[in-house]
CSV table of C-alpha atoms and ligand atoms in Angstrom, one decimal:
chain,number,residue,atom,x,y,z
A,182,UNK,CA,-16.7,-19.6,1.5
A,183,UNK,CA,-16.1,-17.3,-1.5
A,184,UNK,CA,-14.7,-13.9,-0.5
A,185,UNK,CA,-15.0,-10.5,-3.2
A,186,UNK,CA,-11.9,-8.3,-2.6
A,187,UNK,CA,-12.5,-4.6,-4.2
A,188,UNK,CA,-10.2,-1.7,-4.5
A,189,UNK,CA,-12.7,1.1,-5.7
A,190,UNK,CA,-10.5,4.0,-7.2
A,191,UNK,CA,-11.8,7.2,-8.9
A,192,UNK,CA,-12.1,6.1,-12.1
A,193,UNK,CA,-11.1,2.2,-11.7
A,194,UNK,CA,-11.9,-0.9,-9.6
A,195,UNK,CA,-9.8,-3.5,-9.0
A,196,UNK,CA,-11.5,-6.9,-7.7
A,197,UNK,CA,-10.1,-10.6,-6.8
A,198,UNK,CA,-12.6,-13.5,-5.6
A,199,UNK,CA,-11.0,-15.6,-3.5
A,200,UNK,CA,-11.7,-18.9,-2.0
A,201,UNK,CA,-10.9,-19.0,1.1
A,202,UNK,CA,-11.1,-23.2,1.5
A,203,UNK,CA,-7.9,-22.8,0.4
A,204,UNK,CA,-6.9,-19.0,-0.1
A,205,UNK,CA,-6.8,-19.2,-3.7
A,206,UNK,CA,-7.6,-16.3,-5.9
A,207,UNK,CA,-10.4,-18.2,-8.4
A,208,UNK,CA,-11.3,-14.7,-10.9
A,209,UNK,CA,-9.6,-11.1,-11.1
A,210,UNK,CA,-9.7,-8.5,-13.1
A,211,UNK,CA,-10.1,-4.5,-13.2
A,212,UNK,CA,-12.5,-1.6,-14.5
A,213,UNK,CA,-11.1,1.3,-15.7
A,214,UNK,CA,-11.9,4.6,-17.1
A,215,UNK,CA,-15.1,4.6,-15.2
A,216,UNK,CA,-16.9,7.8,-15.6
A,217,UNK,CA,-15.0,8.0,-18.7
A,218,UNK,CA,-15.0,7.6,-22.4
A,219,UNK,CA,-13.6,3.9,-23.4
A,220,UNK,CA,-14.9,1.9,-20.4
A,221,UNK,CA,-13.1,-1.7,-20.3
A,222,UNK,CA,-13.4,-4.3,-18.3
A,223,UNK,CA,-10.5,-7.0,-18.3
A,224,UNK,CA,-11.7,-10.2,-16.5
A,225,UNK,CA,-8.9,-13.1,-15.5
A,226,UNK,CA,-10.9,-16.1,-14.8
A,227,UNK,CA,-10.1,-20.3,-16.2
A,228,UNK,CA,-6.7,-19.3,-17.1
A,229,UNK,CA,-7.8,-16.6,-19.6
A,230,UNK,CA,-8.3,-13.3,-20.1
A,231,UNK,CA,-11.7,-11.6,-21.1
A,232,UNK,CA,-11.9,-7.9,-22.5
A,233,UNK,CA,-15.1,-5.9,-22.3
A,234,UNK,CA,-15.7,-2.7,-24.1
A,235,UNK,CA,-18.6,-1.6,-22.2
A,236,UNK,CA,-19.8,2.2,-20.7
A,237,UNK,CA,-19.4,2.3,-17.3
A,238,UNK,CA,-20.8,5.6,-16.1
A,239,UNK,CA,-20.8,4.9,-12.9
A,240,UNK,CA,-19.3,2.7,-10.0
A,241,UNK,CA,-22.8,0.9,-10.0
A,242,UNK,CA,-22.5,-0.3,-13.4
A,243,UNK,CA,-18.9,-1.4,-13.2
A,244,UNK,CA,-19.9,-3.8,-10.1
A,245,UNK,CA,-23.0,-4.6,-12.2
A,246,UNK,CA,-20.4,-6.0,-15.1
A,247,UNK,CA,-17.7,-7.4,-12.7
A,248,UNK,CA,-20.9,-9.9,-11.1
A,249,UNK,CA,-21.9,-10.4,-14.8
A,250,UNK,CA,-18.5,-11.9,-15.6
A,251,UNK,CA,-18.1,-13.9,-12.4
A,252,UNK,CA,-21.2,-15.7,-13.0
A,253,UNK,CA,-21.4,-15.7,-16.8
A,254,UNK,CA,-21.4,-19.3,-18.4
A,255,UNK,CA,-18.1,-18.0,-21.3
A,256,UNK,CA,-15.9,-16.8,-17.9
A,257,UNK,CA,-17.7,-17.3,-14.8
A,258,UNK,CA,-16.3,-19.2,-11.9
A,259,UNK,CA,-19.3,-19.5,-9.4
A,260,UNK,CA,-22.9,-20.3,-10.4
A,261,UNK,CA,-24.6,-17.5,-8.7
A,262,UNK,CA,-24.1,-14.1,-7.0
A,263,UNK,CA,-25.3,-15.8,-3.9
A,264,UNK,CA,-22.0,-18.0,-3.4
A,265,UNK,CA,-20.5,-14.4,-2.6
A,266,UNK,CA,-20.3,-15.0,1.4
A,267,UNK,CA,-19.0,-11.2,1.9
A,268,UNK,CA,-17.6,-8.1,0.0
A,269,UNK,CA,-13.9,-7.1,1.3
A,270,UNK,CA,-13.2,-3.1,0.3
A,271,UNK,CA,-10.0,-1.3,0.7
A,272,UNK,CA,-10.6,1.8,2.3
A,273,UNK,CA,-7.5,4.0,2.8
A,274,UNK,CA,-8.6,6.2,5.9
A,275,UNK,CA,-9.8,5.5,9.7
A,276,UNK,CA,-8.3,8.5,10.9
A,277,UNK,CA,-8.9,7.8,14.5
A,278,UNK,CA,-12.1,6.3,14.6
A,279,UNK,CA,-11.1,2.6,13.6
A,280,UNK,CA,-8.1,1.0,15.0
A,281,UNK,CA,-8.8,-2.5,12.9
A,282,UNK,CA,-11.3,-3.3,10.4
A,283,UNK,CA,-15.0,-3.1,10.8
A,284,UNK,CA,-18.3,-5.1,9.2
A,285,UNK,CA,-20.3,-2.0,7.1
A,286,UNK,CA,-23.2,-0.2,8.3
A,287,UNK,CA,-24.7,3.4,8.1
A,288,UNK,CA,-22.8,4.8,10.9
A,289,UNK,CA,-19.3,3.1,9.5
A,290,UNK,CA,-20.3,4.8,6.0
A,291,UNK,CA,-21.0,8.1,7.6
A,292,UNK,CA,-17.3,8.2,9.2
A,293,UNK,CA,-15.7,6.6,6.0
A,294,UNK,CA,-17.3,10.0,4.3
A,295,UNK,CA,-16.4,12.1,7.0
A,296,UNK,CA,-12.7,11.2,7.0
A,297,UNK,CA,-12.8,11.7,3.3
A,298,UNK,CA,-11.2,15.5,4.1
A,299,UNK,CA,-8.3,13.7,5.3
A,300,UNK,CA,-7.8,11.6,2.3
A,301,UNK,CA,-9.7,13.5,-0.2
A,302,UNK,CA,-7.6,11.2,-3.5
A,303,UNK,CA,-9.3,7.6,-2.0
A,304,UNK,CA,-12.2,7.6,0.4
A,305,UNK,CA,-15.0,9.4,-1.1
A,306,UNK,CA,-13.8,6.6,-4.3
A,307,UNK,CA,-13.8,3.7,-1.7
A,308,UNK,CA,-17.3,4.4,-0.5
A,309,UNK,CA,-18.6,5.1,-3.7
A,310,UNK,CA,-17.4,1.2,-4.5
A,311,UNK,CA,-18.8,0.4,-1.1
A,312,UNK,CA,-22.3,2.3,-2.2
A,313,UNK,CA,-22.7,0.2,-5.3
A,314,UNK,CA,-22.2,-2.7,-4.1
A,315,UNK,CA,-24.7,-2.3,-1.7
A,316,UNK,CA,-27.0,-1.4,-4.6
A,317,UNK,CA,-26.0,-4.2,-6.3
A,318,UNK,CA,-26.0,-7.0,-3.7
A,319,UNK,CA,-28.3,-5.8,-0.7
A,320,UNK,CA,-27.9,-8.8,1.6
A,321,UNK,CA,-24.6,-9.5,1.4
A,322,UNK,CA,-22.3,-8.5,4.4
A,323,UNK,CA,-19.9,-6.0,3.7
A,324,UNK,CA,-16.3,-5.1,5.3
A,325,UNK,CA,-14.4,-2.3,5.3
A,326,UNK,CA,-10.2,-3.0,5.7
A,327,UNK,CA,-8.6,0.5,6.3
A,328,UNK,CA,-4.7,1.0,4.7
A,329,UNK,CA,-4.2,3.1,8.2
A,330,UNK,CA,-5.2,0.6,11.1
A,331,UNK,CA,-2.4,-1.5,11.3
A,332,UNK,CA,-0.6,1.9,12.6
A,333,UNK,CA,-2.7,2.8,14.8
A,334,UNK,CA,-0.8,1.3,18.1
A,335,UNK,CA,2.1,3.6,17.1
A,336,UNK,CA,2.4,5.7,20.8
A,337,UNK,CA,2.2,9.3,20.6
A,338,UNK,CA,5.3,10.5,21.0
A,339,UNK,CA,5.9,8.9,17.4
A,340,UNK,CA,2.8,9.9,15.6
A,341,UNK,CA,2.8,13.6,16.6
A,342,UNK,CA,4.1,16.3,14.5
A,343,UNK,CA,6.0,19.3,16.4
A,344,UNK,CA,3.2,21.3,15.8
A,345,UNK,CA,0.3,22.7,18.5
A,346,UNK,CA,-1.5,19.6,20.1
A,347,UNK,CA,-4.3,21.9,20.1
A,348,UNK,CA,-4.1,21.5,16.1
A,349,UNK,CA,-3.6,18.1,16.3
A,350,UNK,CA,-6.9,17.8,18.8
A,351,UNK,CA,-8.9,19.8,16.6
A,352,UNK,CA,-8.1,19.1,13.1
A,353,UNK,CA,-6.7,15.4,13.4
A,354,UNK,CA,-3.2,16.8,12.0
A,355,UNK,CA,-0.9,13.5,13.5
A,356,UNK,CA,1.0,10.6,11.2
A,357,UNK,CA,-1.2,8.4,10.3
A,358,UNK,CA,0.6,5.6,7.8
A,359,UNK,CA,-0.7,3.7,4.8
A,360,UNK,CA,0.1,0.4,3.2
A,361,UNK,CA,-1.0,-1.2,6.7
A,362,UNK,CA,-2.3,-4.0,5.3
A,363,UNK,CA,1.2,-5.3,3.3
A,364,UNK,CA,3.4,-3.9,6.3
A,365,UNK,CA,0.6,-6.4,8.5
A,366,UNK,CA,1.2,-9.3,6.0
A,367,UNK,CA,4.6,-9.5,5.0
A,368,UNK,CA,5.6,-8.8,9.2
A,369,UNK,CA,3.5,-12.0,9.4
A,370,UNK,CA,5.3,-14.3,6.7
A,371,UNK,CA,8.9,-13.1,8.1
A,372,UNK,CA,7.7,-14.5,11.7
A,373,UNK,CA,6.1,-17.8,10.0
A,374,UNK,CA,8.8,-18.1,7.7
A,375,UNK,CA,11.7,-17.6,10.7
A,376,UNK,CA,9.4,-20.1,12.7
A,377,UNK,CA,9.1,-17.7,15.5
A,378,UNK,CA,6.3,-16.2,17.5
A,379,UNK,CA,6.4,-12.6,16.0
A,380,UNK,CA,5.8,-11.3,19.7
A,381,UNK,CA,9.3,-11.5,19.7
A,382,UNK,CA,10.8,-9.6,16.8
A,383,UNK,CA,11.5,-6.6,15.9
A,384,UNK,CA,11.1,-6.6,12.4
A,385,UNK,CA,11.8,-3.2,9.5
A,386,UNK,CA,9.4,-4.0,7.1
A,387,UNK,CA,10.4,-1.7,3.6
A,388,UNK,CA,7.3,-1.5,1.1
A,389,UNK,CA,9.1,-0.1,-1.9
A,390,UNK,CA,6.7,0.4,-5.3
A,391,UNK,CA,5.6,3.2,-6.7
A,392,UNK,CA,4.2,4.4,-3.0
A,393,UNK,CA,6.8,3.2,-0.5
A,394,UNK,CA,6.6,3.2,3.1
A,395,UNK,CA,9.1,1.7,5.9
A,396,UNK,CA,7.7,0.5,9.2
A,397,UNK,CA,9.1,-0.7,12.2
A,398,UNK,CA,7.2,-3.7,13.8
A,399,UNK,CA,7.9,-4.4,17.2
A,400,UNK,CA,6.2,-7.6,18.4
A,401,UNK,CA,4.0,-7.7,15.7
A,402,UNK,CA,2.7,-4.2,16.7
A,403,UNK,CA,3.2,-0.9,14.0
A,404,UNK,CA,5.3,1.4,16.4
A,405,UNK,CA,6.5,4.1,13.5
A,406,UNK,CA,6.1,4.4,9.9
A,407,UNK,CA,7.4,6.9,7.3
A,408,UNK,CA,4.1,8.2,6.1
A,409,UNK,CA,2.4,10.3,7.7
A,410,UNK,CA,-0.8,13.0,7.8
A,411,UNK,CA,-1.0,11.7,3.8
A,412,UNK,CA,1.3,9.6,1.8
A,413,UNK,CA,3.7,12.4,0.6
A,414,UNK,CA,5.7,11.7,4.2
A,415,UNK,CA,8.8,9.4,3.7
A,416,UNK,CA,11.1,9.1,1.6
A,417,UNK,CA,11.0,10.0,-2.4
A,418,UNK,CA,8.8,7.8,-4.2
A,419,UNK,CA,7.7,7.0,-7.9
A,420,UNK,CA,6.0,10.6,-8.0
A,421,UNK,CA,6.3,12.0,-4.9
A,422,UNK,CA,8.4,14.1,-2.9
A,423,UNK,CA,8.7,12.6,0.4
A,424,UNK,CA,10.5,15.0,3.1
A,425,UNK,CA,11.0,18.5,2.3
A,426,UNK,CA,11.7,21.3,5.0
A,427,UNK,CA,8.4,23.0,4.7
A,428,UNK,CA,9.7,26.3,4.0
A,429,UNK,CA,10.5,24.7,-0.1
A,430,UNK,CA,6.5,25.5,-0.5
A,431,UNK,CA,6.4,29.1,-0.2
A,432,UNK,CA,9.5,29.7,-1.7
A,433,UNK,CA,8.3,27.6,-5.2
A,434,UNK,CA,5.2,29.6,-5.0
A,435,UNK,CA,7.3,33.1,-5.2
A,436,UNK,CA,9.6,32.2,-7.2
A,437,UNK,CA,7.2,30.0,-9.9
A,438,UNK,CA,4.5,32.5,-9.3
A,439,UNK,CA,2.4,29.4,-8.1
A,440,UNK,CA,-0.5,28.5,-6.1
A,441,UNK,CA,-0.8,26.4,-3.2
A,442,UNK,CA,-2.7,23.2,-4.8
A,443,UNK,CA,-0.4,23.8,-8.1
A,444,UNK,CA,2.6,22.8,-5.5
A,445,UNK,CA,0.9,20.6,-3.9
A,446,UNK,CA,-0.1,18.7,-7.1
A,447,UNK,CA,4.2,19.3,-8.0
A,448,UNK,CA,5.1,18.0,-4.7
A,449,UNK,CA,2.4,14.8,-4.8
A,450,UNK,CA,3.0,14.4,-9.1
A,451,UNK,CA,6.1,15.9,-10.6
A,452,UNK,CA,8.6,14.9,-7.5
A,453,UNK,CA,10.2,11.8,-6.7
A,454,UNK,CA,12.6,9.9,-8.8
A,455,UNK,CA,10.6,11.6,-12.0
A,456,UNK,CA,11.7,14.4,-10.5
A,457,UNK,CA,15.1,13.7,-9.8
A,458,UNK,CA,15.7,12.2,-13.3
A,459,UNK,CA,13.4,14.1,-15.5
A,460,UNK,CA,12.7,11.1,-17.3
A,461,UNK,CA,10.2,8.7,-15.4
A,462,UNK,CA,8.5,7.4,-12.4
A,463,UNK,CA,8.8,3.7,-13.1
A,464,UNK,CA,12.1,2.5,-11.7
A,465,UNK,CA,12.1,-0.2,-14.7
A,466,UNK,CA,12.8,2.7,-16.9
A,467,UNK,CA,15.3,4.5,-15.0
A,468,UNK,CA,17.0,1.0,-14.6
A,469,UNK,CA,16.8,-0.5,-17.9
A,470,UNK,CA,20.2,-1.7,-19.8
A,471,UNK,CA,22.0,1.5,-21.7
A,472,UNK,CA,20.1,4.3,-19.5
A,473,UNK,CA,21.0,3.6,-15.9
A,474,UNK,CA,23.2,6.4,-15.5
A,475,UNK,CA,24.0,10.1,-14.8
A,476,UNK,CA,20.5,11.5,-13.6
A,477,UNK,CA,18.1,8.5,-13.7
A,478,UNK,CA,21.0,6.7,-11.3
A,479,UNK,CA,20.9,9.5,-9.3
A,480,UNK,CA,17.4,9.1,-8.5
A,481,UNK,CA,17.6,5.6,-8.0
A,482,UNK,CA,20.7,6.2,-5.4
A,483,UNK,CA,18.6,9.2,-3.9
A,484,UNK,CA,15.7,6.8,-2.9
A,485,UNK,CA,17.7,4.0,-1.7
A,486,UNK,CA,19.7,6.2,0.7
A,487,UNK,CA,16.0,7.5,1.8
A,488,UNK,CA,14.9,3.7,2.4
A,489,UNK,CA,18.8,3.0,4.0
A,490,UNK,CA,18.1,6.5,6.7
A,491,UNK,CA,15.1,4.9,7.7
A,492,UNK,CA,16.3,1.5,8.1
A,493,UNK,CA,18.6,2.8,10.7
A,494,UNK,CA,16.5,5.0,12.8
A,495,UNK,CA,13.9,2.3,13.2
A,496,UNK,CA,16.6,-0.1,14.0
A,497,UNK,CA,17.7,2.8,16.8
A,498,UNK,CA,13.5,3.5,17.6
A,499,UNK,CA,13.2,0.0,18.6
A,500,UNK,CA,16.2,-1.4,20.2
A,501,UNK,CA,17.7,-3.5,17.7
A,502,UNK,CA,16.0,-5.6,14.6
A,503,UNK,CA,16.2,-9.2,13.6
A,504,UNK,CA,14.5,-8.8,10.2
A,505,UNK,CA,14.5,-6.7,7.8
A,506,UNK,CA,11.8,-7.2,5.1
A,507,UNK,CA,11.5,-6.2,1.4
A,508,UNK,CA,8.3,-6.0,-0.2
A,509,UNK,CA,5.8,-4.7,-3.1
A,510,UNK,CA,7.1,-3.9,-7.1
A,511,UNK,CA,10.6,-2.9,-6.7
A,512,UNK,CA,11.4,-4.7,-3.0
A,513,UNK,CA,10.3,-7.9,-4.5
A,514,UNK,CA,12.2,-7.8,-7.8
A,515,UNK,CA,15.0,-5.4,-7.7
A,516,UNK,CA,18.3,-6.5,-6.0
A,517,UNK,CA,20.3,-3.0,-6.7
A,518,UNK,CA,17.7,-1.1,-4.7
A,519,UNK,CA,17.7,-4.1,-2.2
A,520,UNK,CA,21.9,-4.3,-2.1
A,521,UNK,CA,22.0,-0.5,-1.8
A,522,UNK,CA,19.4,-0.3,1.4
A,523,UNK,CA,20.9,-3.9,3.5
A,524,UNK,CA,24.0,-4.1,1.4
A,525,UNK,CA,26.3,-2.1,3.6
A,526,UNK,CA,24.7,-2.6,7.0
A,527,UNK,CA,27.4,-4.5,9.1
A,528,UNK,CA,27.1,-2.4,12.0
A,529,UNK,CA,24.0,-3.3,12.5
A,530,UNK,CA,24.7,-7.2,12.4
A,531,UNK,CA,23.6,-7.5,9.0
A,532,UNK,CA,25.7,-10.1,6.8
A,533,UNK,CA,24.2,-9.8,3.4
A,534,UNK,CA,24.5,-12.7,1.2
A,535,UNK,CA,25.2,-10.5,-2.7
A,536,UNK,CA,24.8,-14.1,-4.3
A,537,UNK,CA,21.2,-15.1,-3.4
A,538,UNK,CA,20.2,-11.2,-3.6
A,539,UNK,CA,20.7,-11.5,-7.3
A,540,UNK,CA,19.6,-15.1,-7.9
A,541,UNK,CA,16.5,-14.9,-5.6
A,542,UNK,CA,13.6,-16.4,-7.3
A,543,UNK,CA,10.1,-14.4,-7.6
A,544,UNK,CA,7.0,-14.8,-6.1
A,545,UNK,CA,8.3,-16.9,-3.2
A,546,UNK,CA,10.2,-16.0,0.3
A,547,UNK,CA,13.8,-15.2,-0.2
A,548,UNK,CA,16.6,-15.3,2.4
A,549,UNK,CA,19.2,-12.5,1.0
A,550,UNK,CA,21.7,-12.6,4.3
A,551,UNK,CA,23.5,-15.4,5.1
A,552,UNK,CA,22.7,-17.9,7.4
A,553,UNK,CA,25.1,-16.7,10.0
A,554,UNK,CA,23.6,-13.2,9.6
A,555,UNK,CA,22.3,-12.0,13.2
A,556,UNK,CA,19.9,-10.1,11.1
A,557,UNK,CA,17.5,-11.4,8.7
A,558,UNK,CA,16.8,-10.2,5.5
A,559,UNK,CA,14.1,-11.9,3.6
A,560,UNK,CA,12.1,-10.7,0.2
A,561,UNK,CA,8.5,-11.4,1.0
A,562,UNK,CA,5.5,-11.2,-1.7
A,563,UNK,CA,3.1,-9.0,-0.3
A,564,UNK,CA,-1.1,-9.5,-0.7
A,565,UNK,CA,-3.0,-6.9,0.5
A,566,UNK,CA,-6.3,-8.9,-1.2
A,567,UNK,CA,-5.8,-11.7,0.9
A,568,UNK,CA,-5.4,-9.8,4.5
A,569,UNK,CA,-8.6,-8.5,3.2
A,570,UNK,CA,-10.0,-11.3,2.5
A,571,UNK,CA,-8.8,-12.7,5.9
A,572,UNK,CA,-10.3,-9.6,7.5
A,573,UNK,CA,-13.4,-10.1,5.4
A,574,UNK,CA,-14.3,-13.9,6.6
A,575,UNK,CA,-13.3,-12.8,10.2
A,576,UNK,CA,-16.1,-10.7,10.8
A,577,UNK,CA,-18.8,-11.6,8.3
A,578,UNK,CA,-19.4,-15.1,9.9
B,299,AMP,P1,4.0,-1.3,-7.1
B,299,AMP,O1,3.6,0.1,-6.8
B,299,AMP,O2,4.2,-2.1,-5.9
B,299,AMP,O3,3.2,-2.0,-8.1
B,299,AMP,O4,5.5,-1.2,-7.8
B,299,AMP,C1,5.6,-0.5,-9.0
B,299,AMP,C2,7.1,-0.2,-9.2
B,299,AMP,O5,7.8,-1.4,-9.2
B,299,AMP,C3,7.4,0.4,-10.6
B,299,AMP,O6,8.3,1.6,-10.4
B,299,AMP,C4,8.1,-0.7,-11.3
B,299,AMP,O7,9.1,-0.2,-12.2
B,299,AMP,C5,8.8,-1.4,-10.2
B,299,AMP,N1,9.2,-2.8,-10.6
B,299,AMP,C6,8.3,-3.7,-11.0
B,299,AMP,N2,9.1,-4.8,-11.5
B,299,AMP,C7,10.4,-4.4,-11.4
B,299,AMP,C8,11.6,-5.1,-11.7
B,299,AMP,N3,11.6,-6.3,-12.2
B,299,AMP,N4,12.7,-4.4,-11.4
B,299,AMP,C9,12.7,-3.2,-10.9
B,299,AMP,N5,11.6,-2.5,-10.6
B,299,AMP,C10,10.4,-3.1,-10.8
C-alpha cells in the first residue's frame, strides 16, 4: 500500500510517498512559489534529485506536476496514479470538532474552512491542497491529520485561559497546541525504545526548531502543552515571541505609533531569538564558530531557560517524569541547547551524561543521561509524514 503524505502551505507543498510494506519514504520533494513568479518543483526520487521550472498558478497544477513526476518514466517510482491507496494532508486546526484524525468528506471540508478563523496562516492553504487533490485524483480516499488532536485530552483546567468562559464558549478562545503529530511520535519511540508500555510514563517531550513546543505526556495522553489559542504561546522561538504580559501590545502600539496586525505581525515575525540578537532566526547562525557571543548567545540562553521553565512545571503538572525527550531541528542536533535545558536538572533525578550529549550520533535514538539516571533523556528523530501516513492507512482501508 503506497501512501501520499502532503503539507499544503500558501505558496508551497511539501509531499513524501511512502510505502507502507515497509514504512519507507520511496519519492519526496516540494513546490514552491506557487501562485508566484519562478515556480519550481524539486523531486527526490532513485537517489537523485530532479528540478522543474514550471508555472504553478495554482495548488491544482502543483499536484498535477508532483503526480507527473511520481509516475514519469526519467524519475517515477510507481507505474500509475492508481497505486496511490490514499492521500494523507496535514491540516493544522480541529479546534474542537476533531479530537483525532478523520477520512475527508464535504462536511469534514466545511469545518476544516470553518476553523480557518482560528488559524487563518494554515487551513484555508491545507484545504486548498486537499481541494486539488480531489480535482486531481477523484476516487482516491483522502485523510485529514490535524497538528492539534493529539492535545485534545488535555483537561480543562489546563487548556483554559483566565479569561470569561463565556468567551471561551462563544468564540473558541482555549489553548489548543500544535506539533501534535511529532509530540505523538517521538512520546511513542521513547516508550518503544525504553521497552515499556507508555501507559506508564510520564514523559516531557521538547519539540525545539524553528516552532518549538513542550508537552507533557502522561500515559501516552497530551495533558498540557506550551502553545496555545495559536502558536505564538510558549516559549521564544525562531521568530516568535512566545509569552509576553499582554499589556507589551498596547504599549508598542503608543509608543511605535502602530496598529494592531503591524504588532501582531512584530510579535509572530520580528520576535524570538531574531529578536533578541538582531541578527537571525536560524539558531545555526547565531551558533556558528566566531559569532556565538554577546547578543546572539543571549538569545540562545533566553530560549533555553524558556524550554528549562517548562521542563519543570510539567515535571510538577504531572507528578514526576521518567523521560524527557528532545526532538525536531535544533533538539535533534544541538547539544548546547540540549545541555542547557537537562544539563542542570539533578533535583529532578536527572543524571546527564555531557559525553554522549556531544558525541550522539544523528538520525537515530540517543540516550544522553546515564544509565543510572532515574530520568531518561533520549534525542528522538521526529516524522510527522509517517504518523500521517499511519493515520492515513488506518482509516482509508
Ligand atoms: P525545524 O523547524 O525543526 O526544521 O528546525 C529548524 C532549526 O533547527 C533552525 O533554527 C536550524 O538552525 C536548527 N538546526 C538545524 N540543524 C542544526 C544544527 N546542526 N545545530 C543547531 N541547530 C540546528
Amino acid at each position: 500500500m503506497k501512501i501520499l503524505v502532503i503539507n499544503a502551505g500558501s505558496s508551497s507543498l511539501k509531499y513524501q510517498l511512502i510505502d507502507m510494506t515497509n514504512e519507507s519514504v520511496i519519492a519526496k520533494g516540494l513546490c514552491e512559489r506557487i501562485a508566484i513568479s519562478g515556480s519550481v518543483l524539486t523531486h527526490k526520487a532513485n537517489g537523485k534529485e530532479f528540478v522543474f521550472k514550471n508555472d504553478m498558478p495554482n495548488h491544482k497544477v502543483a499536484i498535477k506536476m508532483v503526480l507527473d513526476a511520481l509516475v514519469s518514466p526519467e524519475c517515477g517510482v510507481i507505474k500509475s496514479m492508481d497505486e496511490i491507496a490514499a492521500v494523507g494532508h496535514r491540516v493544522v486546526h480541529s479546534a474542537e470538532d476533531f479530537t483525532s484524525s478523520v477520512l475527508v468528506n464535504d462536511e469534514v471540508l466545511k469545518i476544516c474552512e470553518k476553523n480557518s478563523e482560528l488559524a487563518p496562516l494554515h487551513n484555508p492553504a491545507n484545504v486548498m491542497g486537499i481541494k486539488a487533490c480531489q480535482e486531481v485524483m477523484p476516487n482516491t480516499p483522502m485523510v485529514a491529520v490535524f497538528d492539534t488532536a493529539f492535545h485534545s485530552t488535555m483537561p480543562d483546567y489546563a487548556y483554559l485561559y483566565g479569561i470569561k468562559y463565556s468567551d471561551y464558549k462563544n468564540y473558541r478562545i482555549r489553548r489548543y497546541g500544535f506539533h501534535g503529530t511529532s509530540h505523538m511520535f517521538v512520546s511513542g519511540e521513547a516508550a518503544k525504545y525504553l521497552g515499556k508500555d507508555i501507559k506508564d510514563l510520564k514523559i516531557i517531550t521538547c519539540h525545539l526548531g524553528n516552532g518549538s513546543s513542550i508537552t507533557a505526556v502522561d500515559g501516552g495522553k497530551s495533558v498540557d502543552t506550551s502553545m496555545g489559542f495559536t502558536p505564538l504561546e510558549g516559549v521564544p522561538m525562531g521568530t516568535r515571541s512566545g509569552n509576553i504580559d499582554p499589556a507589551v501590545i498596547e504599549y508598542l502600539m503608543q509608543k511605535k505609533g502602530q496598529t494592531i496586525s503591524e504588532v501582531m505581525n512584530y510579535l509572530n515575525k520580528e520576535c524570538g531569538v531574531l529578536g533578541i540578537s538582531e541578527n537571525s532566526s536560524d539558531f545555526r547562525d547565531l551558533m556558528a564558530e566566531g559569532v556565538f557571543n554577546g547578543k546572539n548567545k543571549l538569545a540562545v540562553d533566553a530560549f533555553a531557560y524558556n524550554v528549562k521553565k517548562y521542563v519543570g512545571a510539567y515535571a510538577a503538572a504531572m507528578n514526576g517524569v521518567d523521560v524527557i525527550v528532545f526532538t525536531a531541528g535544533v533538539g535533534e542536533n544541538d547539544p548546547y541547547i540540549r545541555g542547557a535545558v537537562a544539563g542542570n536538572l539533578q533535583y529532578m533525578g536527572v543524571d546527564f551524561d555531557d559525553e554522549a550529549n556531544k558525541n550522539f550520533k544523528r538520525g537515530i535514538i540517543s540516550e544522553i543521561s546515564k544509565p543510572s539516571s532515574k530520568v531518561k533523556v533520549l534525542v528522538i528523530p521526529t516524522n510527522e509524514e509517517l504518523v500521517i501516513a499511519r493515520e492515513t492507512k488506518r482509516l482509508a482501508k
